[in-house]
Short mmCIF file of C-alpha atoms and ligand atoms in Angstrom, two decimals:
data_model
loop_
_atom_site.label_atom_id
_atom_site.label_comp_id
_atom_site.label_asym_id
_atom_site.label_seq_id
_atom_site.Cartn_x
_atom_site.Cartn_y
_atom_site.Cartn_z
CA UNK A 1 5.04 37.63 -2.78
CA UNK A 2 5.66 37.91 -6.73
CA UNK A 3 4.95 34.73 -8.45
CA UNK A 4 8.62 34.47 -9.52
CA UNK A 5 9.46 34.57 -5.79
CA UNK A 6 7.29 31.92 -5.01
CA UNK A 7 8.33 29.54 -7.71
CA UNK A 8 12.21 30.37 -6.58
CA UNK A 9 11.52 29.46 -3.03
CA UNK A 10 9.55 26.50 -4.00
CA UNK A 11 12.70 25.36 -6.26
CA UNK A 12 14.73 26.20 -2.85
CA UNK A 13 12.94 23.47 -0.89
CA UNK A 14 13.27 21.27 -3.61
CA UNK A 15 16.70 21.24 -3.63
CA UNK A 16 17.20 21.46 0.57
CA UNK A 17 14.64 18.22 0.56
CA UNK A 18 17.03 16.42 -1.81
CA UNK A 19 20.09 17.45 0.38
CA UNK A 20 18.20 16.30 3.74
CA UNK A 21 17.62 12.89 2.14
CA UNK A 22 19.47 11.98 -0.69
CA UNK A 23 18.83 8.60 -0.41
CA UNK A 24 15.18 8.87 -1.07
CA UNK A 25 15.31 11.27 -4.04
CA UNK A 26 14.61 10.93 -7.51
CA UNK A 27 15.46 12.35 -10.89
CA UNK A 28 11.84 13.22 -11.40
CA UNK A 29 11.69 15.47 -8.31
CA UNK A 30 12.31 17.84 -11.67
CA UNK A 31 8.23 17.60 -12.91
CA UNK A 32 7.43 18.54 -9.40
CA UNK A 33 4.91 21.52 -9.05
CA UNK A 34 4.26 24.05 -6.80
CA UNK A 35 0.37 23.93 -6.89
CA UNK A 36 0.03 26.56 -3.80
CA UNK A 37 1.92 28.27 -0.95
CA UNK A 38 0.11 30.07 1.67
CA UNK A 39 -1.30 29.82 4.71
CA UNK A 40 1.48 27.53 6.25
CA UNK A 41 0.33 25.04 3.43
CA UNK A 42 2.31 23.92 0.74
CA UNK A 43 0.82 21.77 -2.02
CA UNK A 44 3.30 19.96 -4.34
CA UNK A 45 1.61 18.41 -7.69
CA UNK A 46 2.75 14.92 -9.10
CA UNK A 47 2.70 13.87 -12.76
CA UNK A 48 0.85 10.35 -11.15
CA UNK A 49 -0.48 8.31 -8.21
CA UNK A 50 2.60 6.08 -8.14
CA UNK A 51 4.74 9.13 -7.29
CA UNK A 52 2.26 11.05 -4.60
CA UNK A 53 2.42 7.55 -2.71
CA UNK A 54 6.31 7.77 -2.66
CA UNK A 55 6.68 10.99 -1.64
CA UNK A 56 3.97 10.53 0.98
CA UNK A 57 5.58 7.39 2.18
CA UNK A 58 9.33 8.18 1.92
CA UNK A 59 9.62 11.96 1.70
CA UNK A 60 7.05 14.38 4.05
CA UNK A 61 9.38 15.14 6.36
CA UNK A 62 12.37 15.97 4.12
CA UNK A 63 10.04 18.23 2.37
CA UNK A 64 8.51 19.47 5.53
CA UNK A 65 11.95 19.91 7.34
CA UNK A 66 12.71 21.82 4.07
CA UNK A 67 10.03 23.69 3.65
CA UNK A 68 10.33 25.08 7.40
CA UNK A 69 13.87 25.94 6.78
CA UNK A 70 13.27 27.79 3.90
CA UNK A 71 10.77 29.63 4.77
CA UNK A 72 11.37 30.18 8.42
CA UNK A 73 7.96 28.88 9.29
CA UNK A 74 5.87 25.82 9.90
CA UNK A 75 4.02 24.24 7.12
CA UNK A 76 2.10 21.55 6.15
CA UNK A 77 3.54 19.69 3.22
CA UNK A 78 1.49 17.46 1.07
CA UNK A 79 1.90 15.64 -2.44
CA UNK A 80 -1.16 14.96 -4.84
CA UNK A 81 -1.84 14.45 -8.75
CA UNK A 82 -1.50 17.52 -10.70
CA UNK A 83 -3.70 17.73 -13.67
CA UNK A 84 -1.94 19.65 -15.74
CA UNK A 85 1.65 17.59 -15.27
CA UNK A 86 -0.23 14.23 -16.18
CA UNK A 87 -0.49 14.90 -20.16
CA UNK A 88 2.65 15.10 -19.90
CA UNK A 89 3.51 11.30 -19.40
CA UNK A 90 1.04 9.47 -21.50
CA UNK A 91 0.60 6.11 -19.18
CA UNK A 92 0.20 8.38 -16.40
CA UNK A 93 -3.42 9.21 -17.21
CA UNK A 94 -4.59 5.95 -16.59
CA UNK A 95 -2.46 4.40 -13.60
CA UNK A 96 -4.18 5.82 -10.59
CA UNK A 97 -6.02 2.79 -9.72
CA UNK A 98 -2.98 0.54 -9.94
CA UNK A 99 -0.61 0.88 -6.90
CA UNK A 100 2.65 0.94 -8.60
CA UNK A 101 5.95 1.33 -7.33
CA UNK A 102 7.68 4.26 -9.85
CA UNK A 103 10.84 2.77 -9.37
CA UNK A 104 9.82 -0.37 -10.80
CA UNK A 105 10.12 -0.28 -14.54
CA UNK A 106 11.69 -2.06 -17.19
CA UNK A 107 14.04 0.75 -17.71
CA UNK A 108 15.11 0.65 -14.36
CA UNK A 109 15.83 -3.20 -14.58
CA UNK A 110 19.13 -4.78 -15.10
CA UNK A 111 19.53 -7.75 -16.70
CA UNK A 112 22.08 -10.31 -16.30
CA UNK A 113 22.04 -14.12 -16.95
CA UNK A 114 20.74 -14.85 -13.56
CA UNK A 115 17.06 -13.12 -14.75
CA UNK A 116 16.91 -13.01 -18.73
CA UNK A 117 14.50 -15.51 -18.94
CA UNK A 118 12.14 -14.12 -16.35
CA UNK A 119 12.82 -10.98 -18.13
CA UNK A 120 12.25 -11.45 -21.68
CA UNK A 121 8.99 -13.55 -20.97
CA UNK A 122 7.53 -10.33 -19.23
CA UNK A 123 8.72 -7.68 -21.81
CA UNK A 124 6.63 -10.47 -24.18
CA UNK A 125 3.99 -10.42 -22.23
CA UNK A 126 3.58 -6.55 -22.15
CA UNK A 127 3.83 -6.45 -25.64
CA UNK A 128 0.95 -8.76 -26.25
CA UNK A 129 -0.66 -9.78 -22.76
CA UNK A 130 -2.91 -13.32 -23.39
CA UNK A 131 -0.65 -14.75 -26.37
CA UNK A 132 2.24 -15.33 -25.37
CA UNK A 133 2.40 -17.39 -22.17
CA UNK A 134 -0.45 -17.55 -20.30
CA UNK A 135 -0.05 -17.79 -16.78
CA UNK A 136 3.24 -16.52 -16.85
CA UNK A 137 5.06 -17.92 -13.77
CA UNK A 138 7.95 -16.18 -12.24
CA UNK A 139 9.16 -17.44 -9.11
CA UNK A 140 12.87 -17.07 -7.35
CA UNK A 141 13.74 -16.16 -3.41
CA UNK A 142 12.92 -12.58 -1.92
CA UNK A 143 14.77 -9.77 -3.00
CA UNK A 144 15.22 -11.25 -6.46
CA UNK A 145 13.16 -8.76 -8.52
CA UNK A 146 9.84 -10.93 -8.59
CA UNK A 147 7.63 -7.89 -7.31
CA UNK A 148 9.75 -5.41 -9.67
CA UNK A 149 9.14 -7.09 -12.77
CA UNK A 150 5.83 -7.37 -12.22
CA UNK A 151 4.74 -3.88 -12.07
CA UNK A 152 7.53 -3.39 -14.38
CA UNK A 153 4.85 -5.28 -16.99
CA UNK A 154 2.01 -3.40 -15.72
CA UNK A 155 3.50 -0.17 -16.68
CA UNK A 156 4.14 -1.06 -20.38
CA UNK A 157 0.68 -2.68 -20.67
CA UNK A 158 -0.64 0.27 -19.81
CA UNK A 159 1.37 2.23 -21.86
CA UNK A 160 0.87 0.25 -24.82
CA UNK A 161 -3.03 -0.37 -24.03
CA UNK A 162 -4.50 2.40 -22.70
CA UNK A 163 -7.86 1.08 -22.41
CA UNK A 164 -6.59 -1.99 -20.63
CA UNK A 165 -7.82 -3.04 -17.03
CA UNK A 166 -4.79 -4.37 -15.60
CA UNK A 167 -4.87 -5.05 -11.31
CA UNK A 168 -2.03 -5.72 -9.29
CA UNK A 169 -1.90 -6.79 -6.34
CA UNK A 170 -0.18 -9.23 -3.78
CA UNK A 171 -1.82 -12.64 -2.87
CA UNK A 172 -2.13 -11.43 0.74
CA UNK A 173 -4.49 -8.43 -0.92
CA UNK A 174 -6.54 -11.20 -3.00
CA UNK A 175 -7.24 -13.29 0.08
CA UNK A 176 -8.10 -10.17 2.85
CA UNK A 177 -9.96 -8.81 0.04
CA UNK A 178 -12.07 -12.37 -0.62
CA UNK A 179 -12.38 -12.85 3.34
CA UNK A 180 -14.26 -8.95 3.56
CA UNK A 181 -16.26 -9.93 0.30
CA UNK A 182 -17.43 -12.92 2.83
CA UNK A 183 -18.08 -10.88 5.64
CA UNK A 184 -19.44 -8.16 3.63
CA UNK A 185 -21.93 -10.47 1.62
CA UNK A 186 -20.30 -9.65 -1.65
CA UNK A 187 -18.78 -12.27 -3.22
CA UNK A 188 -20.79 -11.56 -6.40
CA UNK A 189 -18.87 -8.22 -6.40
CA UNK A 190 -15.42 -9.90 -5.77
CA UNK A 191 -16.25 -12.08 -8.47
CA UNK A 192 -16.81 -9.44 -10.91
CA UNK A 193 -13.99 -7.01 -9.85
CA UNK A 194 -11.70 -9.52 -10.93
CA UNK A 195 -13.03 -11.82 -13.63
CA UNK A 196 -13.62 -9.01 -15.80
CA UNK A 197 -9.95 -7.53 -15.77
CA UNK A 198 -7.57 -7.89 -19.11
CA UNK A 199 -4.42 -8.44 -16.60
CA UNK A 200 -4.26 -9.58 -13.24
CA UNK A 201 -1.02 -9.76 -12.06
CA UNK A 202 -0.76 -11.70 -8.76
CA UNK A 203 2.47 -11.67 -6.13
CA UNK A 204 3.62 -14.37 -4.09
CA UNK A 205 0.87 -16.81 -4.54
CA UNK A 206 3.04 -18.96 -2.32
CA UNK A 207 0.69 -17.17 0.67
CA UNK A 208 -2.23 -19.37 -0.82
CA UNK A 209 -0.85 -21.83 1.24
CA UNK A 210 -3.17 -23.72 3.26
CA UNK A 211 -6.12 -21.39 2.49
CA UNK A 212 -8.03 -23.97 1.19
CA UNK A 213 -11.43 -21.26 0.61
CA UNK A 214 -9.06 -18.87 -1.11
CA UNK A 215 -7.50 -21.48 -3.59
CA UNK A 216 -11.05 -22.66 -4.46
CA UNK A 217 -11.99 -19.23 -5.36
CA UNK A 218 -8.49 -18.13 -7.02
CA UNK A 219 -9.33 -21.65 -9.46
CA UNK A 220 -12.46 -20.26 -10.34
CA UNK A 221 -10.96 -16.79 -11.31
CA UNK A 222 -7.87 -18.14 -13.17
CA UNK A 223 -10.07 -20.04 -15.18
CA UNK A 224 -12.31 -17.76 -15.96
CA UNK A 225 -9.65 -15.08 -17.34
CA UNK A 226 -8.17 -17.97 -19.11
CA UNK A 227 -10.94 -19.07 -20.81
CA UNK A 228 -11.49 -15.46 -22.15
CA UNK A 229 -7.20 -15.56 -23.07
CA UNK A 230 -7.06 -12.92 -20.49
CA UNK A 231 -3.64 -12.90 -19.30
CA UNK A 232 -2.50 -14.28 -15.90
CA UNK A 233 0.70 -13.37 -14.33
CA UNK A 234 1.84 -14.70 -10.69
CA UNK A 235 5.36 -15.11 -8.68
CA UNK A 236 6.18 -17.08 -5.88
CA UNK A 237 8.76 -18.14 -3.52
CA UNK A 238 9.12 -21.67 -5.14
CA UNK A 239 7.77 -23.08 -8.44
CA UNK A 240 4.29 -24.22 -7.90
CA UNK A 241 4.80 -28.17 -7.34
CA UNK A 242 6.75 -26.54 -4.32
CA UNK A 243 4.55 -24.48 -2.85
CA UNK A 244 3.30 -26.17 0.71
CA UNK A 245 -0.36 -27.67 0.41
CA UNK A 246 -1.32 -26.31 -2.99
CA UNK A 247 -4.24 -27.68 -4.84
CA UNK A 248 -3.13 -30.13 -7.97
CA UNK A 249 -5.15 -28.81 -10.16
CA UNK A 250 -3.62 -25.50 -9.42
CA UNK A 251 -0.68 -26.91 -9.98
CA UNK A 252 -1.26 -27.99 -12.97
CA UNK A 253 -2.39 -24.59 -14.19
CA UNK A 254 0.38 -22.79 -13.49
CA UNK A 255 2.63 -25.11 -14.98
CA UNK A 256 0.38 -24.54 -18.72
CA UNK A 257 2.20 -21.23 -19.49
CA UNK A 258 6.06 -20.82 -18.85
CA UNK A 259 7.47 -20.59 -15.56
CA UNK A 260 10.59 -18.70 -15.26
CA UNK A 261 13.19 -18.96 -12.62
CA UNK A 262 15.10 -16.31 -11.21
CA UNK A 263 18.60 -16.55 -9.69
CA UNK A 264 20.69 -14.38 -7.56
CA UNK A 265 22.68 -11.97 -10.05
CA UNK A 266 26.41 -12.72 -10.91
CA UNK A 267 28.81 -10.21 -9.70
CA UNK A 268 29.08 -8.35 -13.02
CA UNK A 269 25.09 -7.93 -12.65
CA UNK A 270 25.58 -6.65 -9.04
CA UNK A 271 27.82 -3.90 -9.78
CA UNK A 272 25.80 -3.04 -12.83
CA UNK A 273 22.12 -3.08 -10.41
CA UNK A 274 24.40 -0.69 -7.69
CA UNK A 275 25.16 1.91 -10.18
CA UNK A 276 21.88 1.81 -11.68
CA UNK A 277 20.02 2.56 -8.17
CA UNK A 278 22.90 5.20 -7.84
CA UNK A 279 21.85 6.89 -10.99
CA UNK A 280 18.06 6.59 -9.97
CA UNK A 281 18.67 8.82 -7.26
CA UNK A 282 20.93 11.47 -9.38
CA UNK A 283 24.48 10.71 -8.03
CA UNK A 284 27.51 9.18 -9.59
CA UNK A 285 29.51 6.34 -7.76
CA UNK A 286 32.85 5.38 -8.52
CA UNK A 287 33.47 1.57 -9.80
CA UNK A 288 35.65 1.16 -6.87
CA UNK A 289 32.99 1.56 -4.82
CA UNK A 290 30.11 -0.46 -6.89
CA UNK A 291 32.69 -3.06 -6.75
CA UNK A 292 33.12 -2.84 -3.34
CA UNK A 293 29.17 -3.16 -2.67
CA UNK A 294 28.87 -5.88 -4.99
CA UNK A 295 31.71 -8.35 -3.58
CA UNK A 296 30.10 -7.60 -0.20
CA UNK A 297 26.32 -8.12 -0.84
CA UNK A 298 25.64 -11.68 -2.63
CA UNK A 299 21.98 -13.26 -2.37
CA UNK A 300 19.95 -10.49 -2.37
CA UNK A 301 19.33 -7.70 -4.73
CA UNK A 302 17.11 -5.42 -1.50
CA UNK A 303 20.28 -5.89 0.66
CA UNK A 304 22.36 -4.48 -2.09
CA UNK A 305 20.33 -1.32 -2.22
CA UNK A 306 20.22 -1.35 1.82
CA UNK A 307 23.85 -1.06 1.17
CA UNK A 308 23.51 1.62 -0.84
CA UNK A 309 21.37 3.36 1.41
CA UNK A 310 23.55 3.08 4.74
CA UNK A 311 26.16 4.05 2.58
CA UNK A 312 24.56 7.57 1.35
CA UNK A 313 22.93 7.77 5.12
CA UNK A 314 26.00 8.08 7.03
CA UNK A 315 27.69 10.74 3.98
CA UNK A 316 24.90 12.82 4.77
CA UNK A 317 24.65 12.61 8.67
CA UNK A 318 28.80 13.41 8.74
CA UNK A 319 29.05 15.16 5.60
CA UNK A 320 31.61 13.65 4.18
CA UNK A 321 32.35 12.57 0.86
CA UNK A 322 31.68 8.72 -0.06
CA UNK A 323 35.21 7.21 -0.06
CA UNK A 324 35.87 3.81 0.23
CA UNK A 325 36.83 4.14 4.04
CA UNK A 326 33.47 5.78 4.34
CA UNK A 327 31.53 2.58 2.62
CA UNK A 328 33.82 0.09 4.52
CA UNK A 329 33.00 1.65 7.85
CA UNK A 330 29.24 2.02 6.65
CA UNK A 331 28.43 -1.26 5.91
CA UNK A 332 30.51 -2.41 9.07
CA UNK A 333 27.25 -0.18 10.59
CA UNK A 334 29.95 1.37 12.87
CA UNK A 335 29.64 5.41 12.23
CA UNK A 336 25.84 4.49 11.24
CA UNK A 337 25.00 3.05 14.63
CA UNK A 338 26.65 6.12 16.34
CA UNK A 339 25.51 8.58 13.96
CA UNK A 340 22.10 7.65 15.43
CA UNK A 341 22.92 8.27 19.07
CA UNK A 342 24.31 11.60 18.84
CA UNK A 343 23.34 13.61 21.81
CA UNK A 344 23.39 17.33 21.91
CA UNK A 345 25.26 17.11 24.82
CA UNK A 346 27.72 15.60 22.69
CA UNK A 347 27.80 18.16 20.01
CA UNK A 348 28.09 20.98 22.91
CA UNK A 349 31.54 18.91 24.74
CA UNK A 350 32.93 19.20 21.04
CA UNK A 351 32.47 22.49 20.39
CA UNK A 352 33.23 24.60 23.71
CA UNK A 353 36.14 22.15 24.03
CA UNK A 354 37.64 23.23 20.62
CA UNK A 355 36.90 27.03 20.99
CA UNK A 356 37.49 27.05 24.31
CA UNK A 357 34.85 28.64 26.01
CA UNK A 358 32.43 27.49 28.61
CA UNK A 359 28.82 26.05 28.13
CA UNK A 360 27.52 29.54 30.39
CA UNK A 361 29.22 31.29 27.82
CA UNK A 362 27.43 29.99 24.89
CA UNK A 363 24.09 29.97 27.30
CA UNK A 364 24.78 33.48 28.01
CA UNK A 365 23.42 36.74 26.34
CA UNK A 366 26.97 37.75 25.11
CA UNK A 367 27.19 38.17 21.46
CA UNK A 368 30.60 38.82 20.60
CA UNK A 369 32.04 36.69 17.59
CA UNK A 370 34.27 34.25 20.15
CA UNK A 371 31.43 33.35 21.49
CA UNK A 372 28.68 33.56 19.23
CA UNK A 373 30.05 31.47 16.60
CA UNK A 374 30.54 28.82 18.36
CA UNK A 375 26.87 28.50 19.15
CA UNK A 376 25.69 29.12 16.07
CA UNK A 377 27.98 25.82 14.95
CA UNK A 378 26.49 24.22 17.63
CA UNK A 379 23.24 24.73 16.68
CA UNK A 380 23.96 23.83 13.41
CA UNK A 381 25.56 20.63 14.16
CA UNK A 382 22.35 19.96 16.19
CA UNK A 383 20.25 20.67 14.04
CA UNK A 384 21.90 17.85 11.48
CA UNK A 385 23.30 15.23 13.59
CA UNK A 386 20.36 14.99 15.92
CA UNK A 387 16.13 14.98 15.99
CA UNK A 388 15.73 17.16 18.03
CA UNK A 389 13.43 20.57 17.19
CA UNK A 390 14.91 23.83 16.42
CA UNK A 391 12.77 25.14 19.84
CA UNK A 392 14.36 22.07 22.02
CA UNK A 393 18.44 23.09 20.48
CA UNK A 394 17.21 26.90 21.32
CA UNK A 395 16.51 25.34 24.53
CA UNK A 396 19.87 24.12 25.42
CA UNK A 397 21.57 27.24 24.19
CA UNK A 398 20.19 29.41 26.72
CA UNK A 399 16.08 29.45 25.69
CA UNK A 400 16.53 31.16 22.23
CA UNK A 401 13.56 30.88 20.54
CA UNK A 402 13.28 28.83 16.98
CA UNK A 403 14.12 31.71 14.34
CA UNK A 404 17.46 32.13 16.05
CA UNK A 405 18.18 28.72 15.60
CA UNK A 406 16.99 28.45 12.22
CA UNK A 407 19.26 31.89 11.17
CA UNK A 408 22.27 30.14 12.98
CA UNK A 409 21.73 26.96 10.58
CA UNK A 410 21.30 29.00 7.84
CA UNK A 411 24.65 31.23 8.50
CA UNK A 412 27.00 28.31 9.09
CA UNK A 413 25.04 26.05 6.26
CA UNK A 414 26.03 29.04 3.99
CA UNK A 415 29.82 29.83 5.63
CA UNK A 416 29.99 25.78 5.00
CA UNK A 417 29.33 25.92 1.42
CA UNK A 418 31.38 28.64 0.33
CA UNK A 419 34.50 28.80 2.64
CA UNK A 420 36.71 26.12 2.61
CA UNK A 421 38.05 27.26 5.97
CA UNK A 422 34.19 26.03 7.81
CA UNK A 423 34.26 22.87 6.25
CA UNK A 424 37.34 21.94 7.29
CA UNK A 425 35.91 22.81 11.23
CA UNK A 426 32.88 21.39 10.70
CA UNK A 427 34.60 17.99 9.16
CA UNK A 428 36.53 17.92 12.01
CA UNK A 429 34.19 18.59 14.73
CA UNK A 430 31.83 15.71 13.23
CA UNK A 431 34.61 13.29 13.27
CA UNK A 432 35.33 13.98 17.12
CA UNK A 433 31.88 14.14 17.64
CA UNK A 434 31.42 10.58 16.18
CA UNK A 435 34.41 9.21 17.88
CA UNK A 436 32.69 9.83 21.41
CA UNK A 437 29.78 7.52 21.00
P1 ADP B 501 11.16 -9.77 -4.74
O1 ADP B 501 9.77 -9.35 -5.11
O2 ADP B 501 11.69 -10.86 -5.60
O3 ADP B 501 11.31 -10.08 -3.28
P2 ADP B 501 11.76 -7.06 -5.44
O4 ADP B 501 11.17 -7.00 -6.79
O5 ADP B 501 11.01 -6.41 -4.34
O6 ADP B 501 12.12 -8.56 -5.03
O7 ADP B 501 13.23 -6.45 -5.53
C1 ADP B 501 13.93 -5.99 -4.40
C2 ADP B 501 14.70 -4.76 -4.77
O8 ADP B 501 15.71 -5.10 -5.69
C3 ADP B 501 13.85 -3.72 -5.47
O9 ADP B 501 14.23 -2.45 -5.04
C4 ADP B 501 14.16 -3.90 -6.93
O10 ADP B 501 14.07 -2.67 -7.65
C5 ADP B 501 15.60 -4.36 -6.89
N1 ADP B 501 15.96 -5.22 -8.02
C6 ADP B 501 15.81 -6.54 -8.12
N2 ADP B 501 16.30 -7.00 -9.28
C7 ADP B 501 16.75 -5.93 -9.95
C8 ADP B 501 17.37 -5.76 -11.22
N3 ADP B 501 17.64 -6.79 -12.02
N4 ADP B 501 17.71 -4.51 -11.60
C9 ADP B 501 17.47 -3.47 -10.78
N5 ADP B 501 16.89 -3.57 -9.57
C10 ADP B 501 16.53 -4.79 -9.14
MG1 MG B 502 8.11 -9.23 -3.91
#
């Protein structure tokens, strides 16, 4: 294959892997790079670590389900740092040791009067980490933002000092990692790993809790950083006189630099948090429909995005357009439920029933349009609404084998693009097919 060729089916995927799962894609899916495809292998290159661990997390099998469509075969997808993408984002360079959520910056943060405080004292802090307040103290209840603004800071530290050491990481981390040290023999090299840091940046200390070896240890590292006017940064469920069977003299300490409550957002704050993770992923969403989310979701900031979510989940898995209805029904978890338990049984009751023809018809070898078009829709329709394998839908339609299947998705995927007439069927055969379960 020509180069060009290549690099056009490897924008191809791109795009089908955004369509699969909309939900999980991002505007920088654009400084992906095809690094290699061969061999039923296809290597993607990332500007940084933050974004291979998304993708491998959240997005191997849209890109693999992609990938197998496009090409027609099976292949191995996998994500890793390109070298010649990272110049191109300066902070990048240096943030593979820090595991960083890419998501979680201060652009990406709204602010509202239920988190300026917490907010302004962390933009401070990255500006000039160990003047300003020292330990910084955020703490507010779970789905607040805590965990975001925290990495949020360690991605402008970084970017403003490259040479910085900066570690992140949650109190749970910090104690497993002490216990091994234990086991290991190597507290000396615990010690070291994080008294020498510039930053350490420590969520939900609240887990210290009744860890009496852990807080003993955690005093002796916040006081050494300290005493160098390394900066300290921790969050927490509760502000620390609150926390459960916490030391007083640590305590005290995190009471010497500012602590920083944050509340759940206002509804003018909700709406504005909505659209923003709407933009993240690249699509538009009509106030109506922020609104909507926003009088609906109240305490917590991860429920409003699981909102979102369900919301974009069941436009995809019907393929309709996000309408009001559509969110109202969504978040009611009625079409989301059913859209899970879609049988192809289902699909193939829908279909013969509408073009009237028989289920030995569509099993048969008889290729005529009447009959083949129906099974080409419902292989399509199979292939969307349920999990199954294109071998197991060639299965039920009379043993065809995969690349059958896979031309049939491709036909009607096509015929449903570009002729009004085919999305109009398929709308309607989705909606009957939902109405069954
Ligand atoms: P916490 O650590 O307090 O439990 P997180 O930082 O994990 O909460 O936030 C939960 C989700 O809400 C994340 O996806 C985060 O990006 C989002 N979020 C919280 N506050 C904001 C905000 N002000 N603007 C944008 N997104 C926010
Ligand atoms: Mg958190």
């Amino acid at each position: 294959m020509a180069a060009r060729e290549v690099e056009d089916i490897f924008a191809d995927i791109v795009e089908r892997a955004k369509a699969l799962d909309p939900v999980n894609t991002r505007r920088w899916f654009e400084e992906l790079r095809l690094l290699h495809l061969s061999g039923g292998s296809l290597a993607i290159g990332c500007p940084d670590a933050a974004m291979v661990e998304f993708l491998r997390d959240n997005c191997k099998n849209s890109f693999t389900r992609a990938a197998q469509q496009i090409t027609g075969h099976l292949v191995t997808v996998d994500f890793t740092v390109d070298h010649q993408a990272k110049s191109l984002r300066r902070w990048a360079r240096r943030v593979p040791e820090l595991k960083l959520h890419p998501d979680y910056t201060f652009d990406n943060f709204v602010v509202g009067p239920s988190n300026r405080l917490a907010h302004a004292s962390c933009v401070a802090v990255s500006q000039s980490p160990g003047n300003t307040y020292n330990p910084l103290f955020i703490y507010g209840n779970s789905g607040l933002g805590k965990t975001h603004l925290l990495q949020a800071v360690c991605f402008k530290a970084k970017q403003e000092f490259a040479n910085a050491v900066i570690q992140f990481l949650s109190c749970e981390d910090f104690v497993n990692r002490f216990i091994r040290a234990i086991q290991e023999g190597n507290v000396a090299g615990f010690q070291s790993q994080f008294r020498t840091v510039d930053t350490l940046v420590i969520d939900d200390v609240q887990f210290l809790r009744e860890r009496e070896q852990s807080q003993e240890e955690f005093f002796h590292t916040f006081n050494a950083l300290y005493n160098n006017n390394k900066q300290i940064i921790l969050s927490a469920d509760s502000p620390p006189g609150k926390i459960p069977s916490l030391e007083e003299r640590l305590i005290s300490r995190f009471n010497w630099g500012l602590v920083a409550r944050i509340d759940p957002p206002s509804y003018e704050t909700r709406i504005a948090i909505v659209q923003k993770k709407a933009h993240l992923r690249g699509l538009s969403l009509c106030d109506e429909i922020a609104e909507y989310i926003a009088r609906k979701v109240h305490a917590n900031i991860r429920e409003l995005e699981g909102a979102l979510t369900a919301i974009y989940a069941v436009a995809t898995t019907t393929g309709k357009q996000i309408t009001l209805e559509l969110s109202k029904t969504a978040l009611e978890g009625q079409i989301e439920s059913a859209a899970r338990h879609i049988s192809i049984t289902d699909i193939i009751e829908v279909v013969t029933n509408h073009f009237d023809v028989r289920l030995a018809d569509l099993q048969s070898k008889r290729r005529t349009q009447s009959i083949a078009e129906p099974r080409q829709i419902c292989m399509y329709l199979a292939r969307n609404l349920t999990k199954h394998s294109l071998e197991e839908i060639g299965g039920h339609l009379g043993g065809r084998d995969h690349t059958t299947v896979m031309h049939a998705c491709n036909k009607i995927g096509e015929a449903e693009r570009s002729t009004p007439k085919m999305r109009a069927l398929l709308m309607e055969l989705r909606e009957q097919i939902t109405q069954r379960i």
